[in-house]
PDB file of N, CA and C in Angstrom:
ATOM      1  N   MET Q   1      22.492  24.252  30.144  1.00  0.00           N
ATOM      2  CA  MET Q   1      22.233  22.959  29.566  1.00  0.00           C
ATOM      3  C   MET Q   1      20.733  22.778  29.338  1.00  0.00           C
ATOM      4  N   ARG Q   2      19.953  23.217  30.283  1.00  0.00           N
ATOM      5  CA  ARG Q   2      18.518  23.124  30.174  1.00  0.00           C
ATOM      6  C   ARG Q   2      18.013  23.977  29.014  1.00  0.00           C
ATOM      7  N   VAL Q   3      18.561  25.131  28.784  1.00  0.00           N
ATOM      8  CA  VAL Q   3      18.167  26.025  27.719  1.00  0.00           C
ATOM      9  C   VAL Q   3      18.504  25.397  26.353  1.00  0.00           C
ATOM     10  N   VAL Q   4      19.666  24.773  26.258  1.00  0.00           N
ATOM     11  CA  VAL Q   4      20.076  24.136  25.007  1.00  0.00           C
ATOM     12  C   VAL Q   4      19.130  22.973  24.677  1.00  0.00           C
ATOM     13  N   ARG Q   5      18.813  22.200  25.673  1.00  0.00           N
ATOM     14  CA  ARG Q   5      17.913  21.064  25.473  1.00  0.00           C
ATOM     15  C   ARG Q   5      16.528  21.560  25.014  1.00  0.00           C
ATOM     16  N   SER Q   6      16.043  22.613  25.608  1.00  0.00           N
ATOM     17  CA  SER Q   6      14.745  23.185  25.218  1.00  0.00           C
ATOM     18  C   SER Q   6      14.811  23.706  23.793  1.00  0.00           C
ATOM     19  N   ALA Q   7      15.925  24.326  23.451  1.00  0.00           N
ATOM     20  CA  ALA Q   7      16.076  24.854  22.084  1.00  0.00           C
ATOM     21  C   ALA Q   7      16.105  23.722  21.069  1.00  0.00           C
ATOM     22  N   VAL Q   8      16.796  22.631  21.384  1.00  0.00           N
ATOM     23  CA  VAL Q   8      16.869  21.494  20.463  1.00  0.00           C
ATOM     24  C   VAL Q   8      15.507  20.833  20.307  1.00  0.00           C
ATOM     25  N   VAL Q   9      14.777  20.658  21.408  1.00  0.00           N
ATOM     26  CA  VAL Q   9      13.446  20.036  21.346  1.00  0.00           C
ATOM     27  C   VAL Q   9      12.500  20.931  20.548  1.00  0.00           C
ATOM     28  N   SER Q  10      12.569  22.225  20.765  1.00  0.00           N
ATOM     29  CA  SER Q  10      11.714  23.158  20.022  1.00  0.00           C
ATOM     30  C   SER Q  10      12.028  23.117  18.541  1.00  0.00           C
ATOM     31  N   ALA Q  11      13.304  23.066  18.190  1.00  0.00           N
ATOM     32  CA  ALA Q  11      13.698  23.024  16.789  1.00  0.00           C
ATOM     33  C   ALA Q  11      13.205  21.735  16.145  1.00  0.00           C
ATOM     34  N   LEU Q  12      13.305  20.616  16.864  1.00  0.00           N
ATOM     35  CA  LEU Q  12      12.818  19.348  16.338  1.00  0.00           C
ATOM     36  C   LEU Q  12      11.303  19.367  16.139  1.00  0.00           C
ATOM     37  N   LEU Q  13      10.591  19.928  17.082  1.00  0.00           N
ATOM     38  CA  LEU Q  13       9.141  20.002  16.949  1.00  0.00           C
ATOM     39  C   LEU Q  13       8.723  20.877  15.789  1.00  0.00           C
ATOM     40  N   ILE Q  14       9.415  21.973  15.600  1.00  0.00           N
ATOM     41  CA  ILE Q  14       9.066  22.885  14.523  1.00  0.00           C
ATOM     42  C   ILE Q  14       9.333  22.245  13.156  1.00  0.00           C
ATOM     43  N   THR Q  15      10.432  21.540  13.028  1.00  0.00           N
ATOM     44  CA  THR Q  15      10.763  20.915  11.739  1.00  0.00           C
ATOM     45  C   THR Q  15       9.946  19.655  11.503  1.00  0.00           C
ATOM     46  N   ALA Q  16       9.606  18.942  12.559  1.00  0.00           N
ATOM     47  CA  ALA Q  16       8.869  17.690  12.404  1.00  0.00           C
ATOM     48  C   ALA Q  16       7.398  17.907  12.158  1.00  0.00           C
ATOM     49  N   CYS Q  17       6.839  19.001  12.640  1.00  0.00           N
ATOM     50  CA  CYS Q  17       5.413  19.254  12.514  1.00  0.00           C
ATOM     51  C   CYS Q  17       5.185  20.558  11.757  1.00  0.00           C
ATOM     52  N   PRO Q  18       5.040  20.500  10.453  1.00  0.00           N
ATOM     53  CA  PRO Q  18       4.803  21.742   9.705  1.00  0.00           C
ATOM     54  C   PRO Q  18       3.349  22.171   9.839  1.00  0.00           C
ATOM     55  N   LEU Q  19       3.004  22.727  10.978  1.00  0.00           N
ATOM     56  CA  LEU Q  19       1.644  23.155  11.254  1.00  0.00           C
ATOM     57  C   LEU Q  19       1.576  24.670  11.277  1.00  0.00           C
ATOM     58  N   GLY Q  20       0.419  25.215  10.948  1.00  0.00           N
ATOM     59  CA  GLY Q  20       0.224  26.651  11.004  1.00  0.00           C
ATOM     60  C   GLY Q  20      -0.039  27.096  12.422  1.00  0.00           C
ATOM     61  N   VAL Q  21      -0.423  28.309  12.560  1.00  0.00           N
ATOM     62  CA  VAL Q  21      -0.640  28.892  13.893  1.00  0.00           C
ATOM     63  C   VAL Q  21      -1.806  28.242  14.570  1.00  0.00           C
ATOM     64  N   SER Q  22      -2.853  27.924  13.818  1.00  0.00           N
ATOM     65  CA  SER Q  22      -4.053  27.371  14.451  1.00  0.00           C
ATOM     66  C   SER Q  22      -3.926  25.885  14.742  1.00  0.00           C
ATOM     67  N   GLY Q  23      -2.866  25.263  14.317  1.00  0.00           N
ATOM     68  CA  GLY Q  23      -2.697  23.828  14.569  1.00  0.00           C
ATOM     69  C   GLY Q  23      -3.117  22.953  13.422  1.00  0.00           C
ATOM     70  N   TRP Q  24      -3.707  23.528  12.376  1.00  0.00           N
ATOM     71  CA  TRP Q  24      -4.115  22.763  11.215  1.00  0.00           C
ATOM     72  C   TRP Q  24      -3.089  22.914  10.112  1.00  0.00           C
ATOM     73  N   GLN Q  25      -3.075  21.963   9.207  1.00  0.00           N
ATOM     74  CA  GLN Q  25      -2.120  22.041   8.104  1.00  0.00           C
ATOM     75  C   GLN Q  25      -2.464  23.245   7.214  1.00  0.00           C
ATOM     76  N   THR Q  26      -1.448  23.838   6.669  1.00  0.00           N
ATOM     77  CA  THR Q  26      -1.629  25.026   5.859  1.00  0.00           C
ATOM     78  C   THR Q  26      -2.023  24.686   4.428  1.00  0.00           C
ATOM     79  N   GLN Q  27      -1.861  23.440   3.995  1.00  0.00           N
ATOM     80  CA  GLN Q  27      -2.223  23.061   2.628  1.00  0.00           C
ATOM     81  C   GLN Q  27      -3.742  22.884   2.532  1.00  0.00           C
ATOM     82  N   PRO Q  28      -4.316  23.218   1.371  1.00  0.00           N
ATOM     83  CA  PRO Q  28      -5.753  23.005   1.232  1.00  0.00           C
ATOM     84  C   PRO Q  28      -6.063  21.523   1.223  1.00  0.00           C
ATOM     85  N   LEU Q  29      -7.246  21.171   1.723  1.00  0.00           N
ATOM     86  CA  LEU Q  29      -7.627  19.768   1.821  1.00  0.00           C
ATOM     87  C   LEU Q  29      -7.983  19.171   0.464  1.00  0.00           C
ATOM     88  N   SER Q  30      -8.534  19.962  -0.428  1.00  0.00           N
ATOM     89  CA  SER Q  30      -8.899  19.405  -1.723  1.00  0.00           C
ATOM     90  C   SER Q  30      -8.343  20.280  -2.828  1.00  0.00           C
ATOM     91  N   ASN Q  31      -7.970  19.627  -3.889  1.00  0.00           N
ATOM     92  CA  ASN Q  31      -7.451  20.300  -5.065  1.00  0.00           C
ATOM     93  C   ASN Q  31      -8.361  19.931  -6.219  1.00  0.00           C
ATOM     94  N   PRO Q  32      -9.095  20.876  -6.799  1.00  0.00           N
ATOM     95  CA  PRO Q  32     -10.042  20.532  -7.854  1.00  0.00           C
ATOM     96  C   PRO Q  32      -9.408  19.824  -9.046  1.00  0.00           C
ATOM     97  N   ALA Q  33      -8.208  20.214  -9.415  1.00  0.00           N
ATOM     98  CA  ALA Q  33      -7.552  19.559 -10.554  1.00  0.00           C
ATOM     99  C   ALA Q  33      -7.211  18.117 -10.213  1.00  0.00           C
ATOM    100  N   ALA Q  34      -6.721  17.912  -8.999  1.00  0.00           N
ATOM    101  CA  ALA Q  34      -6.376  16.547  -8.574  1.00  0.00           C
ATOM    102  C   ALA Q  34      -7.627  15.701  -8.435  1.00  0.00           C
ATOM    103  N   ASP Q  35      -8.732  16.301  -7.939  1.00  0.00           N
ATOM    104  CA  ASP Q  35      -9.973  15.556  -7.838  1.00  0.00           C
ATOM    105  C   ASP Q  35     -10.491  15.139  -9.200  1.00  0.00           C
ATOM    106  N   ALA Q  36     -10.376  15.999 -10.181  1.00  0.00           N
ATOM    107  CA  ALA Q  36     -10.793  15.664 -11.542  1.00  0.00           C
ATOM    108  C   ALA Q  36      -9.922  14.544 -12.105  1.00  0.00           C
ATOM    109  N   ASP Q  37      -8.618  14.589 -11.807  1.00  0.00           N
ATOM    110  CA  ASP Q  37      -7.722  13.521 -12.255  1.00  0.00           C
ATOM    111  C   ASP Q  37      -8.091  12.186 -11.602  1.00  0.00           C
ATOM    112  N   ARG Q  38      -8.404  12.246 -10.319  1.00  0.00           N
ATOM    113  CA  ARG Q  38      -8.798  11.013  -9.610  1.00  0.00           C
ATOM    114  C   ARG Q  38     -10.086  10.435 -10.193  1.00  0.00           C
ATOM    115  N   ARG Q  39     -11.049  11.312 -10.488  1.00  0.00           N
ATOM    116  CA  ARG Q  39     -12.307  10.844 -11.081  1.00  0.00           C
ATOM    117  C   ARG Q  39     -12.054  10.225 -12.451  1.00  0.00           C
ATOM    118  N   ALA Q  40     -11.187  10.850 -13.226  1.00  0.00           N
ATOM    119  CA  ALA Q  40     -10.862  10.301 -14.557  1.00  0.00           C
ATOM    120  C   ALA Q  40     -10.210   8.952 -14.446  1.00  0.00           C
ATOM    121  N   ILE Q  41      -9.330   8.795 -13.460  1.00  0.00           N
ATOM    122  CA  ILE Q  41      -8.668   7.496 -13.257  1.00  0.00           C
ATOM    123  C   ILE Q  41      -9.678   6.448 -12.853  1.00  0.00           C
ATOM    124  N   VAL Q  42     -10.602   6.808 -11.962  1.00  0.00           N
ATOM    125  CA  VAL Q  42     -11.636   5.863 -11.530  1.00  0.00           C
ATOM    126  C   VAL Q  42     -12.521   5.479 -12.696  1.00  0.00           C
ATOM    127  N   GLU Q  43     -12.915   6.457 -13.514  1.00  0.00           N
ATOM    128  CA  GLU Q  43     -13.741   6.159 -14.672  1.00  0.00           C
ATOM    129  C   GLU Q  43     -12.997   5.297 -15.671  1.00  0.00           C
ATOM    130  N   ASP Q  44     -11.711   5.573 -15.875  1.00  0.00           N
ATOM    131  CA  ASP Q  44     -10.895   4.767 -16.786  1.00  0.00           C
ATOM    132  C   ASP Q  44     -10.808   3.342 -16.273  1.00  0.00           C
ATOM    133  N   SER Q  45     -10.619   3.175 -14.952  1.00  0.00           N
ATOM    134  CA  SER Q  45     -10.498   1.827 -14.414  1.00  0.00           C
ATOM    135  C   SER Q  45     -11.832   1.109 -14.500  1.00  0.00           C
ATOM    136  N   ALA Q  46     -12.933   1.832 -14.379  1.00  0.00           N
ATOM    137  CA  ALA Q  46     -14.247   1.217 -14.546  1.00  0.00           C
ATOM    138  C   ALA Q  46     -14.446   0.764 -15.987  1.00  0.00           C
ATOM    139  N   GLU Q  47     -13.984   1.577 -16.933  1.00  0.00           N
ATOM    140  CA  GLU Q  47     -14.081   1.204 -18.341  1.00  0.00           C
ATOM    141  C   GLU Q  47     -13.206  -0.020 -18.623  1.00  0.00           C
ATOM    142  N   VAL Q  48     -12.038  -0.067 -18.022  1.00  0.00           N
ATOM    143  CA  VAL Q  48     -11.125  -1.212 -18.206  1.00  0.00           C
ATOM    144  C   VAL Q  48     -11.777  -2.477 -17.645  1.00  0.00           C
ATOM    145  N   ARG Q  49     -12.371  -2.350 -16.458  1.00  0.00           N
ATOM    146  CA  ARG Q  49     -13.035  -3.525 -15.853  1.00  0.00           C
ATOM    147  C   ARG Q  49     -14.195  -3.996 -16.727  1.00  0.00           C
ATOM    148  N   GLN Q  50     -14.961  -3.028 -17.274  1.00  0.00           N
ATOM    149  CA  GLN Q  50     -16.076  -3.375 -18.144  1.00  0.00           C
ATOM    150  C   GLN Q  50     -15.585  -4.078 -19.412  1.00  0.00           C
ATOM    151  N   ALA Q  51     -14.496  -3.577 -19.983  1.00  0.00           N
ATOM    152  CA  ALA Q  51     -13.929  -4.198 -21.184  1.00  0.00           C
ATOM    153  C   ALA Q  51     -13.438  -5.610 -20.892  1.00  0.00           C
ATOM    154  N   GLN Q  52     -12.801  -5.799 -19.728  1.00  0.00           N
ATOM    155  CA  GLN Q  52     -12.337  -7.129 -19.352  1.00  0.00           C
ATOM    156  C   GLN Q  52     -13.505  -8.063 -19.159  1.00  0.00           C
ATOM    157  N   LEU Q  53     -14.575  -7.598 -18.543  1.00  0.00           N
ATOM    158  CA  LEU Q  53     -15.765  -8.408 -18.332  1.00  0.00           C
ATOM    159  C   LEU Q  53     -16.377  -8.827 -19.674  1.00  0.00           C
ATOM    160  N   LEU Q  54     -16.431  -7.887 -20.617  1.00  0.00           N
ATOM    161  CA  LEU Q  54     -16.974  -8.212 -21.937  1.00  0.00           C
ATOM    162  C   LEU Q  54     -16.108  -9.212 -22.667  1.00  0.00           C
ATOM    163  N   ARG Q  55     -14.781  -9.080 -22.545  1.00  0.00           N
ATOM    164  CA  ARG Q  55     -13.866 -10.053 -23.186  1.00  0.00           C
ATOM    165  C   ARG Q  55     -14.076 -11.450 -22.587  1.00  0.00           C
ATOM    166  N   VAL Q  56     -14.245 -11.530 -21.288  1.00  0.00           N
ATOM    167  CA  VAL Q  56     -14.440 -12.830 -20.631  1.00  0.00           C
ATOM    168  C   VAL Q  56     -15.765 -13.451 -21.096  1.00  0.00           C
ATOM    169  N   GLN Q  57     -16.820 -12.624 -21.153  1.00  0.00           N
ATOM    170  CA  GLN Q  57     -18.113 -13.136 -21.590  1.00  0.00           C
ATOM    171  C   GLN Q  57     -18.050 -13.587 -23.061  1.00  0.00           C
ATOM    172  N   ARG Q  58     -17.368 -12.842 -23.899  1.00  0.00           N
ATOM    173  CA  ARG Q  58     -17.220 -13.206 -25.307  1.00  0.00           C
ATOM    174  C   ARG Q  58     -16.478 -14.537 -25.431  1.00  0.00           C
ATOM    175  N   GLN Q  59     -15.407 -14.672 -24.646  1.00  0.00           N
ATOM    176  CA  GLN Q  59     -14.629 -15.909 -24.678  1.00  0.00           C
ATOM    177  C   GLN Q  59     -15.485 -17.096 -24.244  1.00  0.00           C
ATOM    178  N   LYS Q  60     -16.266 -16.930 -23.193  1.00  0.00           N
ATOM    179  CA  LYS Q  60     -17.128 -18.019 -22.733  1.00  0.00           C
ATOM    180  C   LYS Q  60     -18.152 -18.388 -23.806  1.00  0.00           C
ATOM    181  N   GLN Q  61     -18.720 -17.388 -24.477  1.00  0.00           N
ATOM    182  CA  GLN Q  61     -19.697 -17.655 -25.528  1.00  0.00           C
ATOM    183  C   GLN Q  61     -19.054 -18.369 -26.697  1.00  0.00           C
ATOM    184  N   LEU Q  62     -17.848 -17.976 -27.088  1.00  0.00           N
ATOM    185  CA  LEU Q  62     -17.140 -18.638 -28.166  1.00  0.00           C
ATOM    186  C   LEU Q  62     -16.853 -20.109 -27.828  1.00  0.00           C
ATOM    187  N   ILE Q  63     -16.427 -20.337 -26.601  1.00  0.00           N
ATOM    188  CA  ILE Q  63     -16.161 -21.723 -26.164  1.00  0.00           C
ATOM    189  C   ILE Q  63     -17.435 -22.544 -26.181  1.00  0.00           C
ATOM    190  N   SER Q  64     -18.520 -21.971 -25.677  1.00  0.00           N
ATOM    191  CA  SER Q  64     -19.804 -22.666 -25.652  1.00  0.00           C
ATOM    192  C   SER Q  64     -20.278 -23.009 -27.058  1.00  0.00           C
ATOM    193  N   ASP Q  65     -20.198 -22.029 -27.967  1.00  0.00           N
ATOM    194  CA  ASP Q  65     -20.628 -22.288 -29.344  1.00  0.00           C
ATOM    195  C   ASP Q  65     -19.718 -23.292 -30.044  1.00  0.00           C
ATOM    196  N   SER Q  66     -18.426 -23.251 -29.777  1.00  0.00           N
ATOM    197  CA  SER Q  66     -17.515 -24.223 -30.368  1.00  0.00           C
ATOM    198  C   SER Q  66     -17.813 -25.629 -29.875  1.00  0.00           C
ATOM    199  N   ASP Q  67     -18.101 -25.763 -28.598  1.00  0.00           N
ATOM    200  CA  ASP Q  67     -18.464 -27.082 -28.039  1.00  0.00           C
ATOM    201  C   ASP Q  67     -19.756 -27.584 -28.666  1.00  0.00           C
ATOM    202  N   LYS Q  68     -20.718 -26.690 -28.826  1.00  0.00           N
ATOM    203  CA  LYS Q  68     -21.994 -27.084 -29.441  1.00  0.00           C
ATOM    204  C   LYS Q  68     -21.784 -27.513 -30.891  1.00  0.00           C
ATOM    205  N   LEU Q  69     -20.954 -26.772 -31.612  1.00  0.00           N
ATOM    206  CA  LEU Q  69     -20.661 -27.110 -33.007  1.00  0.00           C
ATOM    207  C   LEU Q  69     -19.990 -28.472 -33.103  1.00  0.00           C
ATOM    208  N   LEU Q  70     -19.044 -28.741 -32.228  1.00  0.00           N
ATOM    209  CA  LEU Q  70     -18.362 -30.024 -32.211  1.00  0.00           C
ATOM    210  C   LEU Q  70     -19.346 -31.167 -31.914  1.00  0.00           C
ATOM    211  N   LYS Q  71     -20.229 -30.948 -30.956  1.00  0.00           N
ATOM    212  CA  LYS Q  71     -21.199 -31.970 -30.594  1.00  0.00           C
ATOM    213  C   LYS Q  71     -22.155 -32.243 -31.761  1.00  0.00           C
ATOM    214  N   LEU Q  72     -22.637 -31.191 -32.406  1.00  0.00           N
ATOM    215  CA  LEU Q  72     -23.541 -31.373 -33.548  1.00  0.00           C
ATOM    216  C   LEU Q  72     -22.855 -32.120 -34.690  1.00  0.00           C
ATOM    217  N   ALA Q  73     -21.629 -31.744 -34.990  1.00  0.00           N
ATOM    218  CA  ALA Q  73     -20.906 -32.396 -36.081  1.00  0.00           C
ATOM    219  C   ALA Q  73     -20.629 -33.856 -35.745  1.00  0.00           C
ATOM    220  N   THR Q  74     -20.266 -34.131 -34.513  1.00  0.00           N
ATOM    221  CA  THR Q  74     -20.001 -35.509 -34.095  1.00  0.00           C
ATOM    222  C   THR Q  74     -21.289 -36.349 -34.164  1.00  0.00           C
ATOM    223  N   ASP Q  75     -22.388 -35.778 -33.692  1.00  0.00           N
ATOM    224  CA  ASP Q  75     -23.673 -36.494 -33.748  1.00  0.00           C
ATOM    225  C   ASP Q  75     -24.084 -36.790 -35.197  1.00  0.00           C
ATOM    226  N   LEU Q  76     -23.904 -35.802 -36.068  1.00  0.00           N
ATOM    227  CA  LEU Q  76     -24.268 -35.994 -37.475  1.00  0.00           C
ATOM    228  C   LEU Q  76     -23.404 -37.098 -38.110  1.00  0.00           C
ATOM    229  N   LYS Q  77     -22.109 -37.089 -37.799  1.00  0.00           N
ATOM    230  CA  LYS Q  77     -21.218 -38.118 -38.347  1.00  0.00           C
ATOM    231  C   LYS Q  77     -21.635 -39.499 -37.859  1.00  0.00           C
ATOM    232  N   GLN Q  78     -21.915 -39.631 -36.572  1.00  0.00           N
ATOM    233  CA  GLN Q  78     -22.348 -40.924 -36.023  1.00  0.00           C
ATOM    234  C   GLN Q  78     -23.662 -41.386 -36.661  1.00  0.00           C
ATOM    235  N   GLN Q  79     -24.555 -40.409 -36.835  1.00  0.00           N
ATOM    236  CA  GLN Q  79     -25.858 -40.748 -37.405  1.00  0.00           C
ATOM    237  C   GLN Q  79     -25.700 -41.230 -38.866  1.00  0.00           C
ATOM    238  N   ILE Q  80     -24.862 -40.545 -39.612  1.00  0.00           N
ATOM    239  CA  ILE Q  80     -24.660 -40.949 -41.018  1.00  0.00           C
ATOM    240  C   ILE Q  80     -23.900 -42.266 -41.091  1.00  0.00           C
ATOM    241  N   ASP Q  81     -22.923 -42.460 -40.215  1.00  0.00           N
ATOM    242  CA  ASP Q  81     -22.153 -43.719 -40.209  1.00  0.00           C
ATOM    243  C   ASP Q  81     -23.021 -44.922 -39.835  1.00  0.00           C
ATOM    244  N   SER Q  82     -24.021 -44.692 -39.029  1.00  0.00           N
ATOM    245  CA  SER Q  82     -24.841 -45.829 -38.564  1.00  0.00           C
ATOM    246  C   SER Q  82     -25.948 -46.225 -39.534  1.00  0.00           C
ATOM    247  N   THR Q  83     -26.193 -45.402 -40.545  1.00  0.00           N
ATOM    248  CA  THR Q  83     -27.245 -45.740 -41.508  1.00  0.00           C
ATOM    249  C   THR Q  83     -26.630 -46.375 -42.757  1.00  0.00           C
ATOM    250  N   PRO Q  84     -27.386 -47.158 -43.474  1.00  0.00           N
ATOM    251  CA  PRO Q  84     -26.871 -47.741 -44.714  1.00  0.00           C
ATOM    252  C   PRO Q  84     -26.507 -46.665 -45.733  1.00  0.00           C
ATOM    253  N   ALA Q  85     -25.640 -46.998 -46.681  1.00  0.00           N
ATOM    254  CA  ALA Q  85     -25.127 -46.040 -47.659  1.00  0.00           C
ATOM    255  C   ALA Q  85     -26.207 -45.532 -48.586  1.00  0.00           C
ATOM    256  N   GLU Q  86     -27.250 -46.321 -48.815  1.00  0.00           N
ATOM    257  CA  GLU Q  86     -28.293 -45.924 -49.768  1.00  0.00           C
ATOM    258  C   GLU Q  86     -29.283 -44.938 -49.168  1.00  0.00           C
ATOM    259  N   THR Q  87     -29.368 -44.872 -47.861  1.00  0.00           N
ATOM    260  CA  THR Q  87     -30.372 -44.016 -47.227  1.00  0.00           C
ATOM    261  C   THR Q  87     -29.696 -42.865 -46.465  1.00  0.00           C
ATOM    262  N   LEU Q  88     -30.473 -41.820 -46.283  1.00  0.00           N
ATOM    263  CA  LEU Q  88     -29.996 -40.660 -45.524  1.00  0.00           C
ATOM    264  C   LEU Q  88     -31.038 -40.325 -44.464  1.00  0.00           C
ATOM    265  N   PRO Q  89     -30.644 -40.206 -43.227  1.00  0.00           N
ATOM    266  CA  PRO Q  89     -31.631 -39.891 -42.191  1.00  0.00           C
ATOM    267  C   PRO Q  89     -32.341 -38.574 -42.482  1.00  0.00           C
ATOM    268  N   ALA Q  90     -33.607 -38.487 -42.126  1.00  0.00           N
ATOM    269  CA  ALA Q  90     -34.432 -37.327 -42.465  1.00  0.00           C
ATOM    270  C   ALA Q  90     -33.943 -36.059 -41.751  1.00  0.00           C
ATOM    271  N   ASP Q  91     -33.547 -36.193 -40.519  1.00  0.00           N
ATOM    272  CA  ASP Q  91     -33.151 -34.999 -39.775  1.00  0.00           C
ATOM    273  C   ASP Q  91     -31.690 -34.593 -39.989  1.00  0.00           C
ATOM    274  N   SER Q  92     -30.956 -35.355 -40.813  1.00  0.00           N
ATOM    275  CA  SER Q  92     -29.548 -35.031 -41.053  1.00  0.00           C
ATOM    276  C   SER Q  92     -29.410 -33.718 -41.833  1.00  0.00           C
ATOM    277  N   VAL Q  93     -30.348 -33.430 -42.693  1.00  0.00           N
ATOM    278  CA  VAL Q  93     -30.314 -32.169 -43.446  1.00  0.00           C
ATOM    279  C   VAL Q  93     -30.539 -31.003 -42.489  1.00  0.00           C
ATOM    280  N   LYS Q  94     -31.451 -31.172 -41.558  1.00  0.00           N
ATOM    281  CA  LYS Q  94     -31.700 -30.121 -40.550  1.00  0.00           C
ATOM    282  C   LYS Q  94     -30.469 -29.900 -39.685  1.00  0.00           C
ATOM    283  N   LYS Q  95     -29.821 -31.006 -39.290  1.00  0.00           N
ATOM    284  CA  LYS Q  95     -28.606 -30.878 -38.477  1.00  0.00           C
ATOM    285  C   LYS Q  95     -27.476 -30.210 -39.264  1.00  0.00           C
ATOM    286  N   ALA Q  96     -27.367 -30.550 -40.517  1.00  0.00           N
ATOM    287  CA  ALA Q  96     -26.325 -29.946 -41.351  1.00  0.00           C
ATOM    288  C   ALA Q  96     -26.574 -28.442 -41.505  1.00  0.00           C
ATOM    289  N   ALA Q  97     -27.835 -28.057 -41.655  1.00  0.00           N
ATOM    290  CA  ALA Q  97     -28.165 -26.623 -41.766  1.00  0.00           C
ATOM    291  C   ALA Q  97     -27.875 -25.897 -40.445  1.00  0.00           C
ATOM    292  N   GLU Q  98     -28.169 -26.544 -39.351  1.00  0.00           N
ATOM    293  CA  GLU Q  98     -27.897 -25.947 -38.043  1.00  0.00           C
ATOM    294  C   GLU Q  98     -26.381 -25.805 -37.813  1.00  0.00           C
ATOM    295  N   ILE Q  99     -25.640 -26.809 -38.245  1.00  0.00           N
ATOM    296  CA  ILE Q  99     -24.174 -26.746 -38.137  1.00  0.00           C
ATOM    297  C   ILE Q  99     -23.643 -25.597 -38.993  1.00  0.00           C
ATOM    298  N   GLU Q 100     -24.163 -25.489 -40.184  1.00  0.00           N
ATOM    299  CA  GLU Q 100     -23.706 -24.430 -41.074  1.00  0.00           C
ATOM    300  C   GLU Q 100     -24.006 -23.041 -40.491  1.00  0.00           C
ATOM    301  N   LYS Q 101     -25.194 -22.867 -39.954  1.00  0.00           N
ATOM    302  CA  LYS Q 101     -25.589 -21.595 -39.378  1.00  0.00           C
ATOM    303  C   LYS Q 101     -24.723 -21.246 -38.174  1.00  0.00           C
ATOM    304  N   LEU Q 102     -24.480 -22.222 -37.309  1.00  0.00           N
ATOM    305  CA  LEU Q 102     -23.661 -22.001 -36.122  1.00  0.00           C
ATOM    306  C   LEU Q 102     -22.212 -21.726 -36.502  1.00  0.00           C
ATOM    307  N   ALA Q 103     -21.701 -22.432 -37.481  1.00  0.00           N
ATOM    308  CA  ALA Q 103     -20.327 -22.218 -37.937  1.00  0.00           C
ATOM    309  C   ALA Q 103     -20.166 -20.817 -38.528  1.00  0.00           C
ATOM    310  N   HIS Q 104     -21.148 -20.374 -39.291  1.00  0.00           N
ATOM    311  CA  HIS Q 104     -21.104 -19.037 -39.890  1.00  0.00           C
ATOM    312  C   HIS Q 104     -21.123 -17.952 -38.786  1.00  0.00           C
ATOM    313  N   SER Q 105     -22.007 -18.136 -37.819  1.00  0.00           N
ATOM    314  CA  SER Q 105     -22.107 -17.189 -36.702  1.00  0.00           C
ATOM    315  C   SER Q 105     -20.808 -17.132 -35.913  1.00  0.00           C
ATOM    316  N   LEU Q 106     -20.248 -18.291 -35.650  1.00  0.00           N
ATOM    317  CA  LEU Q 106     -18.984 -18.370 -34.905  1.00  0.00           C
ATOM    318  C   LEU Q 106     -17.844 -17.704 -35.682  1.00  0.00           C
ATOM    319  N   ARG Q 107     -17.813 -17.936 -36.976  1.00  0.00           N
ATOM    320  CA  ARG Q 107     -16.790 -17.339 -37.806  1.00  0.00           C
ATOM    321  C   ARG Q 107     -16.882 -15.809 -37.834  1.00  0.00           C
ATOM    322  N   GLN Q 108     -18.090 -15.282 -37.898  1.00  0.00           N
ATOM    323  CA  GLN Q 108     -18.298 -13.835 -37.912  1.00  0.00           C
ATOM    324  C   GLN Q 108     -17.836 -13.220 -36.576  1.00  0.00           C
ATOM    325  N   ARG Q 109     -18.138 -13.880 -35.480  1.00  0.00           N
ATOM    326  CA  ARG Q 109     -17.729 -13.351 -34.164  1.00  0.00           C
ATOM    327  C   ARG Q 109     -16.211 -13.430 -33.985  1.00  0.00           C
ATOM    328  N   LEU Q 110     -15.599 -14.441 -34.566  1.00  0.00           N
ATOM    329  CA  LEU Q 110     -14.149 -14.553 -34.458  1.00  0.00           C
ATOM    330  C   LEU Q 110     -13.458 -13.482 -35.298  1.00  0.00           C
ATOM    331  N   LYS Q 111     -14.082 -13.076 -36.403  1.00  0.00           N
ATOM    332  CA  LYS Q 111     -13.491 -12.018 -37.241  1.00  0.00           C
ATOM    333  C   LYS Q 111     -13.507 -10.671 -36.520  1.00  0.00           C
ATOM    334  N   SER Q 112     -14.572 -10.412 -35.797  1.00  0.00           N
ATOM    335  CA  SER Q 112     -14.705  -9.084 -35.142  1.00  0.00           C
ATOM    336  C   SER Q 112     -13.981  -8.990 -33.834  1.00  0.00           C
TER     337      SER Q 112
END
């Protein structure tokens, strides 16, 4: 009975622990092909993170420029509405040019 128990324990240890003679695993610790794949994955994920960061920054800039355009257009409308019909405020032409420039810039960024 003692011999059978020893044989079963030995068999379990041998199958449970695939170790070489020296006690270390027989598989190599590093695989150059796998390491290159891991580096490529890390570089790809870094590129993905960079692309996401650029998209977020672009979106924030578009929102900021849109808000500025809306504010300028609203200010110009209020300024023109508050003046008599025969006169035109002096800086309204400058504001209109600024609105036009900002709108053109925003439109070009939205196209790309």
